XYZ file of C-alpha atoms in Angstrom:
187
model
C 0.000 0.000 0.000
C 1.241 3.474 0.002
C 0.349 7.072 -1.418
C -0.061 8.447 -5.136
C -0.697 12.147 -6.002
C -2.307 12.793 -9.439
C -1.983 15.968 -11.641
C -2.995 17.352 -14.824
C -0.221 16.704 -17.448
C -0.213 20.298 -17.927
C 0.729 21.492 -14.478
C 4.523 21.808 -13.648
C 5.089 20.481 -11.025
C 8.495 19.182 -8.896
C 8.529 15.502 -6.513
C 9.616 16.237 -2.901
C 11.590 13.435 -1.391
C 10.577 12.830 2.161
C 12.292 10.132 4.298
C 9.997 9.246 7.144
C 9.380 5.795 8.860
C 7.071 7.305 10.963
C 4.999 8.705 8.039
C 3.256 7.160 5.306
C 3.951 9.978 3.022
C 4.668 11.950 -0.383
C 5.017 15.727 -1.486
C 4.646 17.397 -4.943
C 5.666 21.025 -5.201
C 2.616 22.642 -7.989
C 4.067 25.624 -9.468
C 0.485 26.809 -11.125
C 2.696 30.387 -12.273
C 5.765 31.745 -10.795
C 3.802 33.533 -7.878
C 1.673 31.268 -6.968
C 3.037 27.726 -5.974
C 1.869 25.168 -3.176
C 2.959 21.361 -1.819
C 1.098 18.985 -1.728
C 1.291 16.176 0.991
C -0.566 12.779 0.507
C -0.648 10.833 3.527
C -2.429 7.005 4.479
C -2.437 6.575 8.215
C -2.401 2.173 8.035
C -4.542 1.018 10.539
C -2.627 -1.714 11.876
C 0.798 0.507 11.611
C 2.347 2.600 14.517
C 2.726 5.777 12.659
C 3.289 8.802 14.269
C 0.550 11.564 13.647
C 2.482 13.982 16.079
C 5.555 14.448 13.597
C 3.009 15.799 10.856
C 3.878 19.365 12.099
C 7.459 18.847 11.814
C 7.387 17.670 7.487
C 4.465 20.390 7.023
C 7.020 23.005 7.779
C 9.382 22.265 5.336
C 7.350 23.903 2.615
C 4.675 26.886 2.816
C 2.187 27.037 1.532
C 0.539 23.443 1.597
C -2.293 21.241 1.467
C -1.691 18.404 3.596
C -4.653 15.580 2.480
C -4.910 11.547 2.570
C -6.926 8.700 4.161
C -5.802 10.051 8.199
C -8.138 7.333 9.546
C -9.095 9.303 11.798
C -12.780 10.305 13.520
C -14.466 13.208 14.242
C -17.356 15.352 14.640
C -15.572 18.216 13.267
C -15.051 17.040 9.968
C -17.703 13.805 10.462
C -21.594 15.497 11.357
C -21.936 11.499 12.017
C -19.233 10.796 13.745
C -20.616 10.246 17.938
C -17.269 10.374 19.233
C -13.722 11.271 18.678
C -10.888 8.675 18.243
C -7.142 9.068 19.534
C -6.501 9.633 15.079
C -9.045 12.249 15.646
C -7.888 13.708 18.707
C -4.186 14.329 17.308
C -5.787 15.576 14.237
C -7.779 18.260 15.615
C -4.510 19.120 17.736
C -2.339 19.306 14.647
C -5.208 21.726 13.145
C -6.181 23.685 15.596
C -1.548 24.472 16.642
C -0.929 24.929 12.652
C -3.681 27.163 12.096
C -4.893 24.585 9.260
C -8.450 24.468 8.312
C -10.103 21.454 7.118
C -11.787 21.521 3.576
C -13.876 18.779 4.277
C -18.062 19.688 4.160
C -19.070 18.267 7.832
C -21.969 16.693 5.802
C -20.106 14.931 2.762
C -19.066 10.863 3.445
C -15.596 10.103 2.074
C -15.439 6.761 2.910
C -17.959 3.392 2.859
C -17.329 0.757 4.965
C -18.133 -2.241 2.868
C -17.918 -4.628 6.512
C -20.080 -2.642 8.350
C -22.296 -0.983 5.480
C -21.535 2.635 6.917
C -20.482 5.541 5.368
C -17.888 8.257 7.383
C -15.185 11.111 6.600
C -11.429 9.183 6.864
C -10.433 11.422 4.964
C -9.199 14.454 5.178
C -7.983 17.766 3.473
C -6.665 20.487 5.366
C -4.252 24.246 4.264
C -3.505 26.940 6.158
C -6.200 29.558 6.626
C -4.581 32.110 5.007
C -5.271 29.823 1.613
C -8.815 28.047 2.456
C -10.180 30.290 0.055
C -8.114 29.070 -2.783
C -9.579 26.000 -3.039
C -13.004 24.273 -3.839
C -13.708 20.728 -2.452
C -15.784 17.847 -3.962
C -16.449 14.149 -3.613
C -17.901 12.243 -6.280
C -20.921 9.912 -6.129
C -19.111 7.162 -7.481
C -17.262 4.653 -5.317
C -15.659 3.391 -8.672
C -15.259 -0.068 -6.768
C -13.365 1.296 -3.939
C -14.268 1.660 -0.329
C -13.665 5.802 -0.862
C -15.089 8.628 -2.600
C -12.927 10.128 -4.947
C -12.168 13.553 -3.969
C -11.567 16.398 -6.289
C -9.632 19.611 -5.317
C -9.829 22.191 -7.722
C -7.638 25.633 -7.219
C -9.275 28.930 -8.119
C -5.976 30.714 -8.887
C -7.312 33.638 -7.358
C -5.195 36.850 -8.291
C -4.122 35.129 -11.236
C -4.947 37.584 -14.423
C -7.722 36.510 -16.692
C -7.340 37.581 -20.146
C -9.962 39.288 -22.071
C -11.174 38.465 -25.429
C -11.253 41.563 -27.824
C -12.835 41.842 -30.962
C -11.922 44.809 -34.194
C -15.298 45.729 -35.164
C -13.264 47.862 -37.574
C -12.862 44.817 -39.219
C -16.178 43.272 -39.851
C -17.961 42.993 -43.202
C -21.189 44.597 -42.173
C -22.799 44.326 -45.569
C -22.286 40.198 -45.378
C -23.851 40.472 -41.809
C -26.652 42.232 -42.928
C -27.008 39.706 -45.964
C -27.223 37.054 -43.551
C -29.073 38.697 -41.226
C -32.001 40.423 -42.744
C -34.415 37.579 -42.381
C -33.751 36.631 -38.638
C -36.479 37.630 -36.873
Protein backbone atom coordinates (compact mmCIF):
# COMPACT_ATOMS: atom_id res chain seq x y z
CA UNK A 1 0.00 0.00 0.00
CA UNK A 2 1.24 3.47 0.00
CA UNK A 3 0.35 7.07 -1.42
CA UNK A 4 -0.06 8.45 -5.14
CA UNK A 5 -0.70 12.15 -6.00
CA UNK A 6 -2.31 12.79 -9.44
CA UNK A 7 -1.98 15.97 -11.64
CA UNK A 8 -2.99 17.35 -14.82
CA UNK A 9 -0.22 16.70 -17.45
CA UNK A 10 -0.21 20.30 -17.93
CA UNK A 11 0.73 21.49 -14.48
CA UNK A 12 4.52 21.81 -13.65
CA UNK A 13 5.09 20.48 -11.03
CA UNK A 14 8.49 19.18 -8.90
CA UNK A 15 8.53 15.50 -6.51
CA UNK A 16 9.62 16.24 -2.90
CA UNK A 17 11.59 13.44 -1.39
CA UNK A 18 10.58 12.83 2.16
CA UNK A 19 12.29 10.13 4.30
CA UNK A 20 10.00 9.25 7.14
CA UNK A 21 9.38 5.80 8.86
CA UNK A 22 7.07 7.30 10.96
CA UNK A 23 5.00 8.71 8.04
CA UNK A 24 3.26 7.16 5.31
CA UNK A 25 3.95 9.98 3.02
CA UNK A 26 4.67 11.95 -0.38
CA UNK A 27 5.02 15.73 -1.49
CA UNK A 28 4.65 17.40 -4.94
CA UNK A 29 5.67 21.02 -5.20
CA UNK A 30 2.62 22.64 -7.99
CA UNK A 31 4.07 25.62 -9.47
CA UNK A 32 0.49 26.81 -11.12
CA UNK A 33 2.70 30.39 -12.27
CA UNK A 34 5.76 31.74 -10.80
CA UNK A 35 3.80 33.53 -7.88
CA UNK A 36 1.67 31.27 -6.97
CA UNK A 37 3.04 27.73 -5.97
CA UNK A 38 1.87 25.17 -3.18
CA UNK A 39 2.96 21.36 -1.82
CA UNK A 40 1.10 18.98 -1.73
CA UNK A 41 1.29 16.18 0.99
CA UNK A 42 -0.57 12.78 0.51
CA UNK A 43 -0.65 10.83 3.53
CA UNK A 44 -2.43 7.00 4.48
CA UNK A 45 -2.44 6.57 8.22
CA UNK A 46 -2.40 2.17 8.04
CA UNK A 47 -4.54 1.02 10.54
CA UNK A 48 -2.63 -1.71 11.88
CA UNK A 49 0.80 0.51 11.61
CA UNK A 50 2.35 2.60 14.52
CA UNK A 51 2.73 5.78 12.66
CA UNK A 52 3.29 8.80 14.27
CA UNK A 53 0.55 11.56 13.65
CA UNK A 54 2.48 13.98 16.08
CA UNK A 55 5.55 14.45 13.60
CA UNK A 56 3.01 15.80 10.86
CA UNK A 57 3.88 19.36 12.10
CA UNK A 58 7.46 18.85 11.81
CA UNK A 59 7.39 17.67 7.49
CA UNK A 60 4.47 20.39 7.02
CA UNK A 61 7.02 23.01 7.78
CA UNK A 62 9.38 22.26 5.34
CA UNK A 63 7.35 23.90 2.61
CA UNK A 64 4.67 26.89 2.82
CA UNK A 65 2.19 27.04 1.53
CA UNK A 66 0.54 23.44 1.60
CA UNK A 67 -2.29 21.24 1.47
CA UNK A 68 -1.69 18.40 3.60
CA UNK A 69 -4.65 15.58 2.48
CA UNK A 70 -4.91 11.55 2.57
CA UNK A 71 -6.93 8.70 4.16
CA UNK A 72 -5.80 10.05 8.20
CA UNK A 73 -8.14 7.33 9.55
CA UNK A 74 -9.09 9.30 11.80
CA UNK A 75 -12.78 10.31 13.52
CA UNK A 76 -14.47 13.21 14.24
CA UNK A 77 -17.36 15.35 14.64
CA UNK A 78 -15.57 18.22 13.27
CA UNK A 79 -15.05 17.04 9.97
CA UNK A 80 -17.70 13.80 10.46
CA UNK A 81 -21.59 15.50 11.36
CA UNK A 82 -21.94 11.50 12.02
CA UNK A 83 -19.23 10.80 13.75
CA UNK A 84 -20.62 10.25 17.94
CA UNK A 85 -17.27 10.37 19.23
CA UNK A 86 -13.72 11.27 18.68
CA UNK A 87 -10.89 8.67 18.24
CA UNK A 88 -7.14 9.07 19.53
CA UNK A 89 -6.50 9.63 15.08
CA UNK A 90 -9.05 12.25 15.65
CA UNK A 91 -7.89 13.71 18.71
CA UNK A 92 -4.19 14.33 17.31
CA UNK A 93 -5.79 15.58 14.24
CA UNK A 94 -7.78 18.26 15.62
CA UNK A 95 -4.51 19.12 17.74
CA UNK A 96 -2.34 19.31 14.65
CA UNK A 97 -5.21 21.73 13.15
CA UNK A 98 -6.18 23.68 15.60
CA UNK A 99 -1.55 24.47 16.64
CA UNK A 100 -0.93 24.93 12.65
CA UNK A 101 -3.68 27.16 12.10
CA UNK A 102 -4.89 24.58 9.26
CA UNK A 103 -8.45 24.47 8.31
CA UNK A 104 -10.10 21.45 7.12
CA UNK A 105 -11.79 21.52 3.58
CA UNK A 106 -13.88 18.78 4.28
CA UNK A 107 -18.06 19.69 4.16
CA UNK A 108 -19.07 18.27 7.83
CA UNK A 109 -21.97 16.69 5.80
CA UNK A 110 -20.11 14.93 2.76
CA UNK A 111 -19.07 10.86 3.44
CA UNK A 112 -15.60 10.10 2.07
CA UNK A 113 -15.44 6.76 2.91
CA UNK A 114 -17.96 3.39 2.86
CA UNK A 115 -17.33 0.76 4.97
CA UNK A 116 -18.13 -2.24 2.87
CA UNK A 117 -17.92 -4.63 6.51
CA UNK A 118 -20.08 -2.64 8.35
CA UNK A 119 -22.30 -0.98 5.48
CA UNK A 120 -21.54 2.64 6.92
CA UNK A 121 -20.48 5.54 5.37
CA UNK A 122 -17.89 8.26 7.38
CA UNK A 123 -15.18 11.11 6.60
CA UNK A 124 -11.43 9.18 6.86
CA UNK A 125 -10.43 11.42 4.96
CA UNK A 126 -9.20 14.45 5.18
CA UNK A 127 -7.98 17.77 3.47
CA UNK A 128 -6.66 20.49 5.37
CA UNK A 129 -4.25 24.25 4.26
CA UNK A 130 -3.51 26.94 6.16
CA UNK A 131 -6.20 29.56 6.63
CA UNK A 132 -4.58 32.11 5.01
CA UNK A 133 -5.27 29.82 1.61
CA UNK A 134 -8.81 28.05 2.46
CA UNK A 135 -10.18 30.29 0.06
CA UNK A 136 -8.11 29.07 -2.78
CA UNK A 137 -9.58 26.00 -3.04
CA UNK A 138 -13.00 24.27 -3.84
CA UNK A 139 -13.71 20.73 -2.45
CA UNK A 140 -15.78 17.85 -3.96
CA UNK A 141 -16.45 14.15 -3.61
CA UNK A 142 -17.90 12.24 -6.28
CA UNK A 143 -20.92 9.91 -6.13
CA UNK A 144 -19.11 7.16 -7.48
CA UNK A 145 -17.26 4.65 -5.32
CA UNK A 146 -15.66 3.39 -8.67
CA UNK A 147 -15.26 -0.07 -6.77
CA UNK A 148 -13.36 1.30 -3.94
CA UNK A 149 -14.27 1.66 -0.33
CA UNK A 150 -13.66 5.80 -0.86
CA UNK A 151 -15.09 8.63 -2.60
CA UNK A 152 -12.93 10.13 -4.95
CA UNK A 153 -12.17 13.55 -3.97
CA UNK A 154 -11.57 16.40 -6.29
CA UNK A 155 -9.63 19.61 -5.32
CA UNK A 156 -9.83 22.19 -7.72
CA UNK A 157 -7.64 25.63 -7.22
CA UNK A 158 -9.27 28.93 -8.12
CA UNK A 159 -5.98 30.71 -8.89
CA UNK A 160 -7.31 33.64 -7.36
CA UNK A 161 -5.20 36.85 -8.29
CA UNK A 162 -4.12 35.13 -11.24
CA UNK A 163 -4.95 37.58 -14.42
CA UNK A 164 -7.72 36.51 -16.69
CA UNK A 165 -7.34 37.58 -20.15
CA UNK A 166 -9.96 39.29 -22.07
CA UNK A 167 -11.17 38.47 -25.43
CA UNK A 168 -11.25 41.56 -27.82
CA UNK A 169 -12.84 41.84 -30.96
CA UNK A 170 -11.92 44.81 -34.19
CA UNK A 171 -15.30 45.73 -35.16
CA UNK A 172 -13.26 47.86 -37.57
CA UNK A 173 -12.86 44.82 -39.22
CA UNK A 174 -16.18 43.27 -39.85
CA UNK A 175 -17.96 42.99 -43.20
CA UNK A 176 -21.19 44.60 -42.17
CA UNK A 177 -22.80 44.33 -45.57
CA UNK A 178 -22.29 40.20 -45.38
CA UNK A 179 -23.85 40.47 -41.81
CA UNK A 180 -26.65 42.23 -42.93
CA UNK A 181 -27.01 39.71 -45.96
CA UNK A 182 -27.22 37.05 -43.55
CA UNK A 183 -29.07 38.70 -41.23
CA UNK A 184 -32.00 40.42 -42.74
CA UNK A 185 -34.42 37.58 -42.38
CA UNK A 186 -33.75 36.63 -38.64
CA UNK A 187 -36.48 37.63 -36.87
Amino acid sequence: LGTAIFIHNKVTYDKIDINSSALQISAIKVHLTKENSFTIYNMYNQPNKNYDLKQIPKILNLQQPHILLGDFNAHSPTWDINCQSTDNPGLIMEEIMNNNNLCCLNDNEVNTYFSKTHGTLSSIDLTLCPSNIVDRFLWNVTDDLYSSDHFPIIISCLQSGLTQTTQHYNINKADWDKYRLYTRNIP
